[in-house]
JSON list of C-alpha atoms and ligand atoms in Angstrom, two decimals:
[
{"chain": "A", "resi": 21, "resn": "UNK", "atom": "CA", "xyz": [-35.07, 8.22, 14.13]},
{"chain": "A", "resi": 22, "resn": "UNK", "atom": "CA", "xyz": [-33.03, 8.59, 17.07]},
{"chain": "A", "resi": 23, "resn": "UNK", "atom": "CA", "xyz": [-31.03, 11.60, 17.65]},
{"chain": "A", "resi": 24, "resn": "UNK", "atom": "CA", "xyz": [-27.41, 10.86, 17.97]},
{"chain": "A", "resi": 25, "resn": "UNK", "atom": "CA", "xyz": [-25.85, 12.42, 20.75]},
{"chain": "A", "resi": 26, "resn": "UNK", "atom": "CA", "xyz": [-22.42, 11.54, 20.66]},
{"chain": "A", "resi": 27, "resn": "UNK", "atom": "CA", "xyz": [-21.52, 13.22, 17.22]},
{"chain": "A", "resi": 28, "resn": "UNK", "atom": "CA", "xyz": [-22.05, 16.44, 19.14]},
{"chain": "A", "resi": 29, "resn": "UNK", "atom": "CA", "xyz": [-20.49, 16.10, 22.01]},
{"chain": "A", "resi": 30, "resn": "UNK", "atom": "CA", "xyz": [-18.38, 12.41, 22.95]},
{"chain": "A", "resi": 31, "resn": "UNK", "atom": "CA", "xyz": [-17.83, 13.27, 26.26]},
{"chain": "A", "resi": 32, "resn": "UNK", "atom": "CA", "xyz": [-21.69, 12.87, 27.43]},
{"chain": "A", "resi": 33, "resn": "UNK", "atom": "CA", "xyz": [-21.13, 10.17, 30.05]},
{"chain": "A", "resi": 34, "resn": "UNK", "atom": "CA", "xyz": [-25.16, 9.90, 30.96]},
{"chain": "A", "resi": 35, "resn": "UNK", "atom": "CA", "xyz": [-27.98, 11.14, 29.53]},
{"chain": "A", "resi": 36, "resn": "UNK", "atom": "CA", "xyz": [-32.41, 11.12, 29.84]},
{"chain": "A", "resi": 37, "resn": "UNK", "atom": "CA", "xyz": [-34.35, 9.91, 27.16]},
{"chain": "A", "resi": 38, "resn": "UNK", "atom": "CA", "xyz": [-37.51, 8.77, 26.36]},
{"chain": "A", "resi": 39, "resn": "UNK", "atom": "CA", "xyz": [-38.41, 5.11, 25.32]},
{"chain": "A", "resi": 40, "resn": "UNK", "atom": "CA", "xyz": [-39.85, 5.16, 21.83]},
{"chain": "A", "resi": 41, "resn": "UNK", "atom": "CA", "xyz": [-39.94, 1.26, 21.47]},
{"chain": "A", "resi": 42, "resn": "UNK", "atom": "CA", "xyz": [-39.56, -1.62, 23.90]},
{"chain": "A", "resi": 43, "resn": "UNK", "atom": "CA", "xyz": [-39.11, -5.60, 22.27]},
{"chain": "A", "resi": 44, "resn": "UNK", "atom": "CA", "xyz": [-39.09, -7.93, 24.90]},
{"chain": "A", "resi": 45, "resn": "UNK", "atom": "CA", "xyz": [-38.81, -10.94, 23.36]},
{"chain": "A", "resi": 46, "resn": "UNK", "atom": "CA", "xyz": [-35.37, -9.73, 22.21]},
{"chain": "A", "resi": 47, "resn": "UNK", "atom": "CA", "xyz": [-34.72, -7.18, 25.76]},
{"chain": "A", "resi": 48, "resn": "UNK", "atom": "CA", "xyz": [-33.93, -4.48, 23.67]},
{"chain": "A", "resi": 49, "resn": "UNK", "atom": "CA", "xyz": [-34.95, -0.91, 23.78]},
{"chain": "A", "resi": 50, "resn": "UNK", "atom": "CA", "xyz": [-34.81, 2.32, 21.02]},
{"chain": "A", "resi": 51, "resn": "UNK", "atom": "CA", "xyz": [-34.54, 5.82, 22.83]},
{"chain": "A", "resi": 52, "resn": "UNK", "atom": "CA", "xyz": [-35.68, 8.93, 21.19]},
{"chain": "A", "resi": 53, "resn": "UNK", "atom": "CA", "xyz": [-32.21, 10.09, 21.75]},
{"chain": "A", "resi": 54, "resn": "UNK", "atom": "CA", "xyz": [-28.96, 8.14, 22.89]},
{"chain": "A", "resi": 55, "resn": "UNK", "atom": "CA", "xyz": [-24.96, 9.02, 24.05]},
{"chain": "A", "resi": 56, "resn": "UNK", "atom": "CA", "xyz": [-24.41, 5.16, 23.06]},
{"chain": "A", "resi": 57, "resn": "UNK", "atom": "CA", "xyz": [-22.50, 4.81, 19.91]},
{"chain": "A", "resi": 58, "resn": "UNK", "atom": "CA", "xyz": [-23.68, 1.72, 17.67]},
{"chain": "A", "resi": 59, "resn": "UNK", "atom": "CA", "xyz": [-20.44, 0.59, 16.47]},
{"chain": "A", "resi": 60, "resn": "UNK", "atom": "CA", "xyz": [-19.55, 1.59, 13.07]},
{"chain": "A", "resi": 61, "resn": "UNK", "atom": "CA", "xyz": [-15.99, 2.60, 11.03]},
{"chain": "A", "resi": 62, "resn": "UNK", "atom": "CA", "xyz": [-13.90, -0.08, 12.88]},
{"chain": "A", "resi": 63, "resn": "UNK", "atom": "CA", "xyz": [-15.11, 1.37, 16.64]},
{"chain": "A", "resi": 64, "resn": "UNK", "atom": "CA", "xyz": [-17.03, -1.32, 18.46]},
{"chain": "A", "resi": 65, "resn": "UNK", "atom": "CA", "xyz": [-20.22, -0.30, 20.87]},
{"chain": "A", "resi": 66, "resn": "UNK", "atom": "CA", "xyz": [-20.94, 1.01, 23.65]},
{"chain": "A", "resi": 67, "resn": "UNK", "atom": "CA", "xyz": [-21.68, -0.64, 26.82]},
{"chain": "A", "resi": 68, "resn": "UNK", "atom": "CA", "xyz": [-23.24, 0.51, 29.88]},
{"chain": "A", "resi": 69, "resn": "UNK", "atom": "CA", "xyz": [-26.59, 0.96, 31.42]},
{"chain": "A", "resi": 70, "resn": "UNK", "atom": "CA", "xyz": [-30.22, 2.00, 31.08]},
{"chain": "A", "resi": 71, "resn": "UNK", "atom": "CA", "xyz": [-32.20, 2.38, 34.11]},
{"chain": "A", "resi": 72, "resn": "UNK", "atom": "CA", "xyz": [-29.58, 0.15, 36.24]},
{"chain": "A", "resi": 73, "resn": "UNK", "atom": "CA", "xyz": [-30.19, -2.28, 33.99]},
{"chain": "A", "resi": 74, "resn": "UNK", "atom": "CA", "xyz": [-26.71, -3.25, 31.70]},
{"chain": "A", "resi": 75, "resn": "UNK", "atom": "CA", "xyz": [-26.70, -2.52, 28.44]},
{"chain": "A", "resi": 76, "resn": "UNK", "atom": "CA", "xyz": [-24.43, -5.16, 26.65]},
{"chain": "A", "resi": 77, "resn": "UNK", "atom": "CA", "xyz": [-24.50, -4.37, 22.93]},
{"chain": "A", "resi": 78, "resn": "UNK", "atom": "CA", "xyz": [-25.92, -1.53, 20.67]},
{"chain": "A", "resi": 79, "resn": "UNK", "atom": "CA", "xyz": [-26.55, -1.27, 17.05]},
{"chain": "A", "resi": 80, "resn": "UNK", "atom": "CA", "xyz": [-27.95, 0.43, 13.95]},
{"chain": "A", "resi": 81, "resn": "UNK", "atom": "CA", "xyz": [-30.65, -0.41, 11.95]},
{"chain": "A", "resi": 82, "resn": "UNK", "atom": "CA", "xyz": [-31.72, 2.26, 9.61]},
{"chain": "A", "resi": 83, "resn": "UNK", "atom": "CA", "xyz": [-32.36, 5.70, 11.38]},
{"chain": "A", "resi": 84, "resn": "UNK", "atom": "CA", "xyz": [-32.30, 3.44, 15.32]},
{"chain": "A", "resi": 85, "resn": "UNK", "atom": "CA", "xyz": [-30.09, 2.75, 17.55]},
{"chain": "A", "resi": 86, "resn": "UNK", "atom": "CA", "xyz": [-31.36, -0.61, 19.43]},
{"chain": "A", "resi": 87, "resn": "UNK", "atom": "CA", "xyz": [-29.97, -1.16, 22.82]},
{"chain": "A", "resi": 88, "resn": "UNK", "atom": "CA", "xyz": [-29.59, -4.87, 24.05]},
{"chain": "A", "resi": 89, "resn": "UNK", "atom": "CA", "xyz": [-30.30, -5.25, 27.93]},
{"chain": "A", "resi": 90, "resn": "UNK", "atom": "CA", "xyz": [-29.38, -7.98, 30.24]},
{"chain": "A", "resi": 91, "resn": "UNK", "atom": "CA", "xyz": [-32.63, -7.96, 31.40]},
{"chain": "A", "resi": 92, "resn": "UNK", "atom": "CA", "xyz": [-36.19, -6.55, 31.20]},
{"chain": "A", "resi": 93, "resn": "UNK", "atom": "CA", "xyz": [-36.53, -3.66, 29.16]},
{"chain": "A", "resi": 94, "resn": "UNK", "atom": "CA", "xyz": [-38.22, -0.42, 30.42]},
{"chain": "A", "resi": 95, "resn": "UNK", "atom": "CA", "xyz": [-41.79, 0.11, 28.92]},
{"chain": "A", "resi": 96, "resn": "UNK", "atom": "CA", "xyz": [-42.15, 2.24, 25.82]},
{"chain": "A", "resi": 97, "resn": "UNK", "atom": "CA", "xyz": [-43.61, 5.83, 26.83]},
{"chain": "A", "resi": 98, "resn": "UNK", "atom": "CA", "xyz": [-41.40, 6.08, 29.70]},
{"chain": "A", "resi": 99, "resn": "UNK", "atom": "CA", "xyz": [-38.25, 8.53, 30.69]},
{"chain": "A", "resi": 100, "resn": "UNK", "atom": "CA", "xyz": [-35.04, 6.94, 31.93]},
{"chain": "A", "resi": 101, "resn": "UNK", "atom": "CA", "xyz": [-31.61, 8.01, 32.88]},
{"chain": "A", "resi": 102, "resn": "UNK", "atom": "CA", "xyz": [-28.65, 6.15, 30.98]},
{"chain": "A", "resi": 103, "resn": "UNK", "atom": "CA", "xyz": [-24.85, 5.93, 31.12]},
{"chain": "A", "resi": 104, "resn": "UNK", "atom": "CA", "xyz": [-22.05, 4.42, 29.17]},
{"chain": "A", "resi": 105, "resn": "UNK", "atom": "CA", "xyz": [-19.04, 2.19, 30.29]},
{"chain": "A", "resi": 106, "resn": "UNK", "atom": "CA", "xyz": [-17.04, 5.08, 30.12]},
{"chain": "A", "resi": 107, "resn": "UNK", "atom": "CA", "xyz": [-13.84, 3.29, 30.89]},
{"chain": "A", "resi": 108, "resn": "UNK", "atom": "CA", "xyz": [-14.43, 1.35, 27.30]},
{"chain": "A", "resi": 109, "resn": "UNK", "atom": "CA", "xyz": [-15.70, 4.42, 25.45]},
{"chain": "A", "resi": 110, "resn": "UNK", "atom": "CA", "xyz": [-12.69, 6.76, 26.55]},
{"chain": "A", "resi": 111, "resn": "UNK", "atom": "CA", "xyz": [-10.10, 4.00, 25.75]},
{"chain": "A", "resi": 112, "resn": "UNK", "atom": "CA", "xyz": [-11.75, 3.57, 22.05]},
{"chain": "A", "resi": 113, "resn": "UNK", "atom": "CA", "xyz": [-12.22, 7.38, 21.86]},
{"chain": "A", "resi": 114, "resn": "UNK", "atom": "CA", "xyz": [-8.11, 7.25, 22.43]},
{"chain": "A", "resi": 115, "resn": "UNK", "atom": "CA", "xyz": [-7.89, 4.41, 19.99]},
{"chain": "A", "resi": 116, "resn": "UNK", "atom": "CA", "xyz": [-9.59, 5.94, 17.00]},
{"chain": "A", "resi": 117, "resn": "UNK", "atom": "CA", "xyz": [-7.87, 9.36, 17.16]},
{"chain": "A", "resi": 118, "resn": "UNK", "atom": "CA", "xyz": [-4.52, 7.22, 16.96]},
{"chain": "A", "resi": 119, "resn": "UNK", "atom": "CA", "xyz": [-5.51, 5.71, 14.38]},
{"chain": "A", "resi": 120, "resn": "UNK", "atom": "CA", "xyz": [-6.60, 9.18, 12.53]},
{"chain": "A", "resi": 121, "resn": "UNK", "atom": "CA", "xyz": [-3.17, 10.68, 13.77]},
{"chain": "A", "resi": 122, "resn": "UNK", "atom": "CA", "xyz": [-1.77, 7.26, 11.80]},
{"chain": "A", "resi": 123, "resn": "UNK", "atom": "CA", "xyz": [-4.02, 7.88, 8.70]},
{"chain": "A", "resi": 124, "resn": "UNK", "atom": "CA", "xyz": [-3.15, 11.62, 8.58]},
{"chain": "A", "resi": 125, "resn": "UNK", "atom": "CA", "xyz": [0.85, 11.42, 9.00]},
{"chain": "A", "resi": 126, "resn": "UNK", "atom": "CA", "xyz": [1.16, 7.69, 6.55]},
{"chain": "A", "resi": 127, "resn": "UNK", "atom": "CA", "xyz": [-1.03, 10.32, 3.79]},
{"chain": "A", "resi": 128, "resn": "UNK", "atom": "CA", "xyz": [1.08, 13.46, 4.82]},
{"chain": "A", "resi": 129, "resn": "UNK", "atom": "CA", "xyz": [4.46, 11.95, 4.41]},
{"chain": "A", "resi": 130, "resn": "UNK", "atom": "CA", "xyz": [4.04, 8.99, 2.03]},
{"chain": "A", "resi": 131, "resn": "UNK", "atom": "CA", "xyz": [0.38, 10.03, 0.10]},
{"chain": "A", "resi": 132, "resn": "UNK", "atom": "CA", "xyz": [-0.67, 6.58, 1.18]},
{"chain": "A", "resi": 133, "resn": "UNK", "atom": "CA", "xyz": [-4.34, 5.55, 1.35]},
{"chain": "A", "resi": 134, "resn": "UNK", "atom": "CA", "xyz": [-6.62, 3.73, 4.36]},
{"chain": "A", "resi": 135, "resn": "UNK", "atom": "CA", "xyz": [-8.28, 0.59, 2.76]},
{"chain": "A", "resi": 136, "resn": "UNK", "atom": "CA", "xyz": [-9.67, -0.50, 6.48]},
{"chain": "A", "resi": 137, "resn": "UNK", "atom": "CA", "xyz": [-9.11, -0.67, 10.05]},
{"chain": "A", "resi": 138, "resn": "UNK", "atom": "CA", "xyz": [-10.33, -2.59, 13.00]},
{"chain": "A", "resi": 139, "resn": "UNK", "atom": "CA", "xyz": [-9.89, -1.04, 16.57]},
{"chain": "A", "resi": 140, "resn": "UNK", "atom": "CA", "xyz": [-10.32, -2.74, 20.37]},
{"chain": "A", "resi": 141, "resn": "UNK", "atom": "CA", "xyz": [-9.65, -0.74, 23.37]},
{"chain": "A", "resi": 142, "resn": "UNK", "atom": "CA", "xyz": [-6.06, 0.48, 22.73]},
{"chain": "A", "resi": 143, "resn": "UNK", "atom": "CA", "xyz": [-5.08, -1.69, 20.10]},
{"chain": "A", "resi": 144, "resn": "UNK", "atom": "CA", "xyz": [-5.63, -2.42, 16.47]},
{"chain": "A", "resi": 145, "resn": "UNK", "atom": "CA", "xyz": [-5.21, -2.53, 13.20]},
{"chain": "A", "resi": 146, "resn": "UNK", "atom": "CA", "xyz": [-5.10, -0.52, 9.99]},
{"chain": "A", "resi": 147, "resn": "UNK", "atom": "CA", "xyz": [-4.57, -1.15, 6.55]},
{"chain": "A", "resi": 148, "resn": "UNK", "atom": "CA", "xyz": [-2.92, 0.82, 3.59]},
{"chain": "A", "resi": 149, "resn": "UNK", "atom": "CA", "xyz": [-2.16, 1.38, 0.11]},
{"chain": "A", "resi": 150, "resn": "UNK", "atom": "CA", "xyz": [1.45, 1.89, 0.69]},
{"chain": "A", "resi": 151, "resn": "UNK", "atom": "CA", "xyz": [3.75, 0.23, -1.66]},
{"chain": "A", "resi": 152, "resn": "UNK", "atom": "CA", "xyz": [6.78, 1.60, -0.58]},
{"chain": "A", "resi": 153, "resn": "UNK", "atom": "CA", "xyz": [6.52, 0.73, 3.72]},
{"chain": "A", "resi": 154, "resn": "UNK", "atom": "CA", "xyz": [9.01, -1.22, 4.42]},
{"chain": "A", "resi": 155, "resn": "UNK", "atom": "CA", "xyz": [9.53, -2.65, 7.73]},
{"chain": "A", "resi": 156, "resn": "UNK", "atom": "CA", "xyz": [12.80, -0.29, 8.33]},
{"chain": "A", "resi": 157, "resn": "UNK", "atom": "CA", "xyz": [10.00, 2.59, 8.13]},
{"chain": "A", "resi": 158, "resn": "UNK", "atom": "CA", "xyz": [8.16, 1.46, 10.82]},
{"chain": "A", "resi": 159, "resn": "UNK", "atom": "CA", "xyz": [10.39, 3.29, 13.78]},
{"chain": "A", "resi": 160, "resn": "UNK", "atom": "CA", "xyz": [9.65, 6.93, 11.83]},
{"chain": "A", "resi": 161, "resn": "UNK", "atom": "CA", "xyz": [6.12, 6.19, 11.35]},
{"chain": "A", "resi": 162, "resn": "UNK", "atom": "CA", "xyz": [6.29, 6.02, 15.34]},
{"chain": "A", "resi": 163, "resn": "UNK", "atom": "CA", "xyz": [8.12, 8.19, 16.24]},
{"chain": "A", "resi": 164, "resn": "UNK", "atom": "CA", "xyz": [6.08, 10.56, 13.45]},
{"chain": "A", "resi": 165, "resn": "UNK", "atom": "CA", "xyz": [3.14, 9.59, 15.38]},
{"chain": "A", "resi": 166, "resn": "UNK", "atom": "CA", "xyz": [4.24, 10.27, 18.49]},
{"chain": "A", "resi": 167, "resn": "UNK", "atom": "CA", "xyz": [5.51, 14.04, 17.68]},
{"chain": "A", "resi": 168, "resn": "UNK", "atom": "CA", "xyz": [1.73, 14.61, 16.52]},
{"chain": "A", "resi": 169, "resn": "UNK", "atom": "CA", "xyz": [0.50, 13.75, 19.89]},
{"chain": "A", "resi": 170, "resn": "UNK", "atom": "CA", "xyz": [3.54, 15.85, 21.74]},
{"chain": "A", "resi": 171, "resn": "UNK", "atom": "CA", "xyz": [1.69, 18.41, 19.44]},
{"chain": "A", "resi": 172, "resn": "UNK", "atom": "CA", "xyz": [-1.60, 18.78, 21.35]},
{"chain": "A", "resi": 173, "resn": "UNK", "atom": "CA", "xyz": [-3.33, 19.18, 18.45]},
{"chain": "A", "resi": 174, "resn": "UNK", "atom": "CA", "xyz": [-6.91, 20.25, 19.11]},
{"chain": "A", "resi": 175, "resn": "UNK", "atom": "CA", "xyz": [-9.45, 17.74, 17.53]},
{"chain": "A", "resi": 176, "resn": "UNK", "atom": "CA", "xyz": [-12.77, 19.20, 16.05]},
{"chain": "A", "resi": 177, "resn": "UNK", "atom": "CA", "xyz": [-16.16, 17.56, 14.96]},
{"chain": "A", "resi": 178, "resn": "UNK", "atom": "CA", "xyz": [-18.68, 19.54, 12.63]},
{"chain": "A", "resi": 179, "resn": "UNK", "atom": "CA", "xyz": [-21.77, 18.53, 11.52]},
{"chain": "A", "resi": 180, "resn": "UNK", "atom": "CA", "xyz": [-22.07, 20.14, 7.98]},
{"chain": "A", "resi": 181, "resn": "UNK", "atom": "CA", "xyz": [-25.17, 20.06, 5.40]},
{"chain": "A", "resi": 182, "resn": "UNK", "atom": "CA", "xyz": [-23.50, 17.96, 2.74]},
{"chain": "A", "resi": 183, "resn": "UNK", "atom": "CA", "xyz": [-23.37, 20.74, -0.15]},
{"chain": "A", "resi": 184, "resn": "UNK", "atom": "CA", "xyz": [-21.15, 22.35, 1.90]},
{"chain": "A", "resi": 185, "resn": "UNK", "atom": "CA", "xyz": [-18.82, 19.42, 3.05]},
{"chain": "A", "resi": 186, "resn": "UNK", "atom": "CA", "xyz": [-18.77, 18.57, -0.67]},
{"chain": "A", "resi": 187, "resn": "UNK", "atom": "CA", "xyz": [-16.92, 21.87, -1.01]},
{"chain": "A", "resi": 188, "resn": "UNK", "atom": "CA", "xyz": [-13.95, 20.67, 1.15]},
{"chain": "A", "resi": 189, "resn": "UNK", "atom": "CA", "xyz": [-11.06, 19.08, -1.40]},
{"chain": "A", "resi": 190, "resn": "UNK", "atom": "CA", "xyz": [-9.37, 17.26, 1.60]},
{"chain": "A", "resi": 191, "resn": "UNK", "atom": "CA", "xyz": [-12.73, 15.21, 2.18]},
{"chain": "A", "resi": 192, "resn": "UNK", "atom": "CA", "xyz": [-12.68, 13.39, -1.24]},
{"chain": "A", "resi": 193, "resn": "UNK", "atom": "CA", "xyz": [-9.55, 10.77, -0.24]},
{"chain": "A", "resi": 194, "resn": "UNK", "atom": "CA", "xyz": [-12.19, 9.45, 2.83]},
{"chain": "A", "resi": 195, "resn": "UNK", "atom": "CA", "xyz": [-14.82, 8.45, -0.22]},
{"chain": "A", "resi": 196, "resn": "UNK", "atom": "CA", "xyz": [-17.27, 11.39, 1.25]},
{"chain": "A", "resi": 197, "resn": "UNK", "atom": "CA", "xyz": [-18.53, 11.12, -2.88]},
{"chain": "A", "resi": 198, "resn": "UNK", "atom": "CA", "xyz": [-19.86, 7.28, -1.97]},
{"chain": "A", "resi": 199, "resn": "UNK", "atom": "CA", "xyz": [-22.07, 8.71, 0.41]},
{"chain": "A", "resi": 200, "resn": "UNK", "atom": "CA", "xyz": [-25.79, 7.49, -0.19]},
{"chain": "A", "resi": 201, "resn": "UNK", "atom": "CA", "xyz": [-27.73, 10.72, -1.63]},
{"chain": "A", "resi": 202, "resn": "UNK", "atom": "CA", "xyz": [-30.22, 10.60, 0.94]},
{"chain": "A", "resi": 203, "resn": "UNK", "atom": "CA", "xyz": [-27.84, 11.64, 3.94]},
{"chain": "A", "resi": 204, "resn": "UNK", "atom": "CA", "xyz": [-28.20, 15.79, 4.39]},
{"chain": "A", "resi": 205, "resn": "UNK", "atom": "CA", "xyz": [-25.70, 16.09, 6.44]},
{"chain": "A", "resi": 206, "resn": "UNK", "atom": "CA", "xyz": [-22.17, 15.14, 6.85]},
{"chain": "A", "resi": 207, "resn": "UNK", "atom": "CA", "xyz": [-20.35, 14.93, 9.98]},
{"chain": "A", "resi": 208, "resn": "UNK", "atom": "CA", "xyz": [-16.20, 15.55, 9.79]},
{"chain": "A", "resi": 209, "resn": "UNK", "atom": "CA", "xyz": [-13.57, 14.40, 12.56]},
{"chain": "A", "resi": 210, "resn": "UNK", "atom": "CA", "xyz": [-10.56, 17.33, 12.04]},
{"chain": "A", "resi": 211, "resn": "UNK", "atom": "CA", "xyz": [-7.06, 16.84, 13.89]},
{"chain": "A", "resi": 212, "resn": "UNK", "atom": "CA", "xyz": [-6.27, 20.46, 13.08]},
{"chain": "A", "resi": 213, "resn": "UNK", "atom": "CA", "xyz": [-2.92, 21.22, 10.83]},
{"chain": "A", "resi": 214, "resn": "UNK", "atom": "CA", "xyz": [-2.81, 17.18, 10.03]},
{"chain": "A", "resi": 215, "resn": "UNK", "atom": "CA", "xyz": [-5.85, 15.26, 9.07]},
{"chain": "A", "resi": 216, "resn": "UNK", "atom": "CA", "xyz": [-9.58, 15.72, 8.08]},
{"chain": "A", "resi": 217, "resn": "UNK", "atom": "CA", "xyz": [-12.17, 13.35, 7.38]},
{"chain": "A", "resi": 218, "resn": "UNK", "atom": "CA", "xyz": [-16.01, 11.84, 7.10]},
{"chain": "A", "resi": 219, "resn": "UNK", "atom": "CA", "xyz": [-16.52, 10.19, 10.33]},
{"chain": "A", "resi": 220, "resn": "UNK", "atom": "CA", "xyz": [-18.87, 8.89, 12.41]},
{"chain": "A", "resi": 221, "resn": "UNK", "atom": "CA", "xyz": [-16.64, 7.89, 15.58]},
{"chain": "A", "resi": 222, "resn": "UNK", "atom": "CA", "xyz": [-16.56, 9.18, 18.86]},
{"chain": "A", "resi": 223, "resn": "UNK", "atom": "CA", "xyz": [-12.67, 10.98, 19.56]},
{"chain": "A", "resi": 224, "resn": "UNK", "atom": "CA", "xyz": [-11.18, 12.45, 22.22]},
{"chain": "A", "resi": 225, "resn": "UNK", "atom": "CA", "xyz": [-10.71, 16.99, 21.89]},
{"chain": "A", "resi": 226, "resn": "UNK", "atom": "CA", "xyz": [-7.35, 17.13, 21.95]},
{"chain": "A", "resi": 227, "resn": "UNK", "atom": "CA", "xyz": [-4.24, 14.37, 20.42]},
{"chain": "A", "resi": 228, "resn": "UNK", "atom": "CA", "xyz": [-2.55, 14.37, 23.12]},
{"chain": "A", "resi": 229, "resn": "UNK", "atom": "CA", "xyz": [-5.20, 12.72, 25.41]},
{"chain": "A", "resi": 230, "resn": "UNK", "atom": "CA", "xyz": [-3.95, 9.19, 23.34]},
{"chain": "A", "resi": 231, "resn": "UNK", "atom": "CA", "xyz": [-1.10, 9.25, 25.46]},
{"chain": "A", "resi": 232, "resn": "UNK", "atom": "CA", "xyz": [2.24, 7.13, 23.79]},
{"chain": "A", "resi": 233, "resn": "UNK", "atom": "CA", "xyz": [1.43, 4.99, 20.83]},
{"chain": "A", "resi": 234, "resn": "UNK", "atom": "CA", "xyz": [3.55, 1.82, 20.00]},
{"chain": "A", "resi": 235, "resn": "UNK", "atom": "CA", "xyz": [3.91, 0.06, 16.32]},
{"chain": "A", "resi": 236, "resn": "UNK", "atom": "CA", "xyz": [3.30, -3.00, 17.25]},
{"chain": "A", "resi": 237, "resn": "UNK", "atom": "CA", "xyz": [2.69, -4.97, 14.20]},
{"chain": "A", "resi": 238, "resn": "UNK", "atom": "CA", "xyz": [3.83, -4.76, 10.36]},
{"chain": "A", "resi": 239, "resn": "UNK", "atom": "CA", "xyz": [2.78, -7.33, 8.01]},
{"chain": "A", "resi": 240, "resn": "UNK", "atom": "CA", "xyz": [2.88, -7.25, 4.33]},
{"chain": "A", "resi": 241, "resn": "UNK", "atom": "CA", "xyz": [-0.45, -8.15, 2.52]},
{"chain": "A", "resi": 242, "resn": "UNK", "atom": "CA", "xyz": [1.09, -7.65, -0.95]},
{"chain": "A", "resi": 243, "resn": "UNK", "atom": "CA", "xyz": [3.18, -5.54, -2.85]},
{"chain": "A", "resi": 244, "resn": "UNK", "atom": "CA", "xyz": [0.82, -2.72, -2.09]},
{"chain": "A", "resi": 245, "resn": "UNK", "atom": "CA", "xyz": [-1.50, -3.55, 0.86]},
{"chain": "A", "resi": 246, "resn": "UNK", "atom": "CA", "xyz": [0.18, -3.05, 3.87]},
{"chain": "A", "resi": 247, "resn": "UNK", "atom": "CA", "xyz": [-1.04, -3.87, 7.17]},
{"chain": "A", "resi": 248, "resn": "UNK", "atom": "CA", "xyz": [0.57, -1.77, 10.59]},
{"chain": "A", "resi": 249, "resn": "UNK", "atom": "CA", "xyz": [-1.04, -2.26, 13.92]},
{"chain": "A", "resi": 250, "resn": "UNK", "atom": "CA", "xyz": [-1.09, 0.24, 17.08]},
{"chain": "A", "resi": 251, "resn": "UNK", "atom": "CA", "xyz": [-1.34, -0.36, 20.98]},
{"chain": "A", "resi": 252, "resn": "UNK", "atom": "CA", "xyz": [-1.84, 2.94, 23.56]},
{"chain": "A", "resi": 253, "resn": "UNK", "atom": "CA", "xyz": [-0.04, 3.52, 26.74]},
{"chain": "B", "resi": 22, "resn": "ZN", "atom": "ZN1", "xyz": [-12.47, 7.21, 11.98]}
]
């Protein structure tokens, strides 16, 4: 199982770990622990490097994180010192606490629900149960947006053992209740005073490191589903 460092702390840039398992046939490694996040909730991978060796993709499988290298992979039973692209990961650490600042004012002021989302660095896309957005709404959902970051709301992550994140009524609407039974612990993203969820992203500490956020996109799906997309700075 390797230990995920990021839902601690998302500003670890580089980190030593130990290699637990090595496949080169594929060039990929697992680490006992890792700052790389997987992808996962509409935030792509990491990137970076393992031993000066790039790392160009990362994913989950099961308890691991497998790390894709552009070349050979450092034998298993050895220490190395790793890094992320931390231009990407800051950018999508921007992105997805936009998007939560999006999620928490569209439930705030209209009780509308996420049904997905798909993020790239500074841009993307989120989708809603919100039968009453029109497009006219779309200037006071940015400029709503906008006021949160003006805010500086501090952002804070928790890991909490689930019986206790079970107690929090806010956590239901994020489907925290369709968690499999065999995960102990739940991890929750908070924008303090306007949003609080289940989440396994990385985010930045405070809302007004996204900088400006532009609506960029409306599109109706429906007479319900709604579609709005966000770019940053
Ligand atoms: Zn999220």
């Amino acid at each position: 199982m390797t230990e995920l460092l990021y839902h601690r702390d998302s500003y670890l840039r580089e980190f030593d770990a130990f290699v637990v398992e090595a496949n080169n046939e594929e060039k990929a490694v697992a680490l006992d622990k890792t700052a790389f996040f997987p992808g996962g909730g509409g935030q792509p991978c990491d990137r970076g490097w393992i031993a000066e060796t790039p790392v160009t993709r990362t994913a989950r499988q099961g308890d691991i994180v497998w790390h894709w290298l552009d070349g050979e992979p450092p034998a298993a039973g050895t220490v190395v010192h790793a890094g992320l692209d931390w231009d990407l990961r800051y950018k999508l650490m921007r992105t997805h606490t936009a998007f939560h600042i999006l999620c928490g004012v569209v439930f705030r002021d209209w009780k509308a629900q996420v049904t997905g989302g798909n993020m790239e660095p500074l841009k993307g896309r989120m989708d809603f149960e919100f039968e009453t957005l029109q497009r006219e709404l779309v200037a006071e959902i940015e400029k709503r947006i906008n006021a949160e970051v003006a805010a500086a709301r501090p952002v804070v992550v928790r890991v909490l053992p689930r019986e206790e994140a079970f107690q929090i009524p806010d956590l239901i609407r994020t489907k925290i209740n369709l968690l499999p039974e065999g995960i102990r612990e739940v991890r929750t993203v908070e924008i303090q005073g306007l949003d609080l969820q289940a989440d396994g992203g990385t985010h930045v500490a405070n809302t007004r490191e996204v900088g400006a956020i532009r609506v960029t996109g409306y599109e109706s799906k429906g007479r319900i589903n709604k579609r709005i997309k966000l770019e940053i700075g």
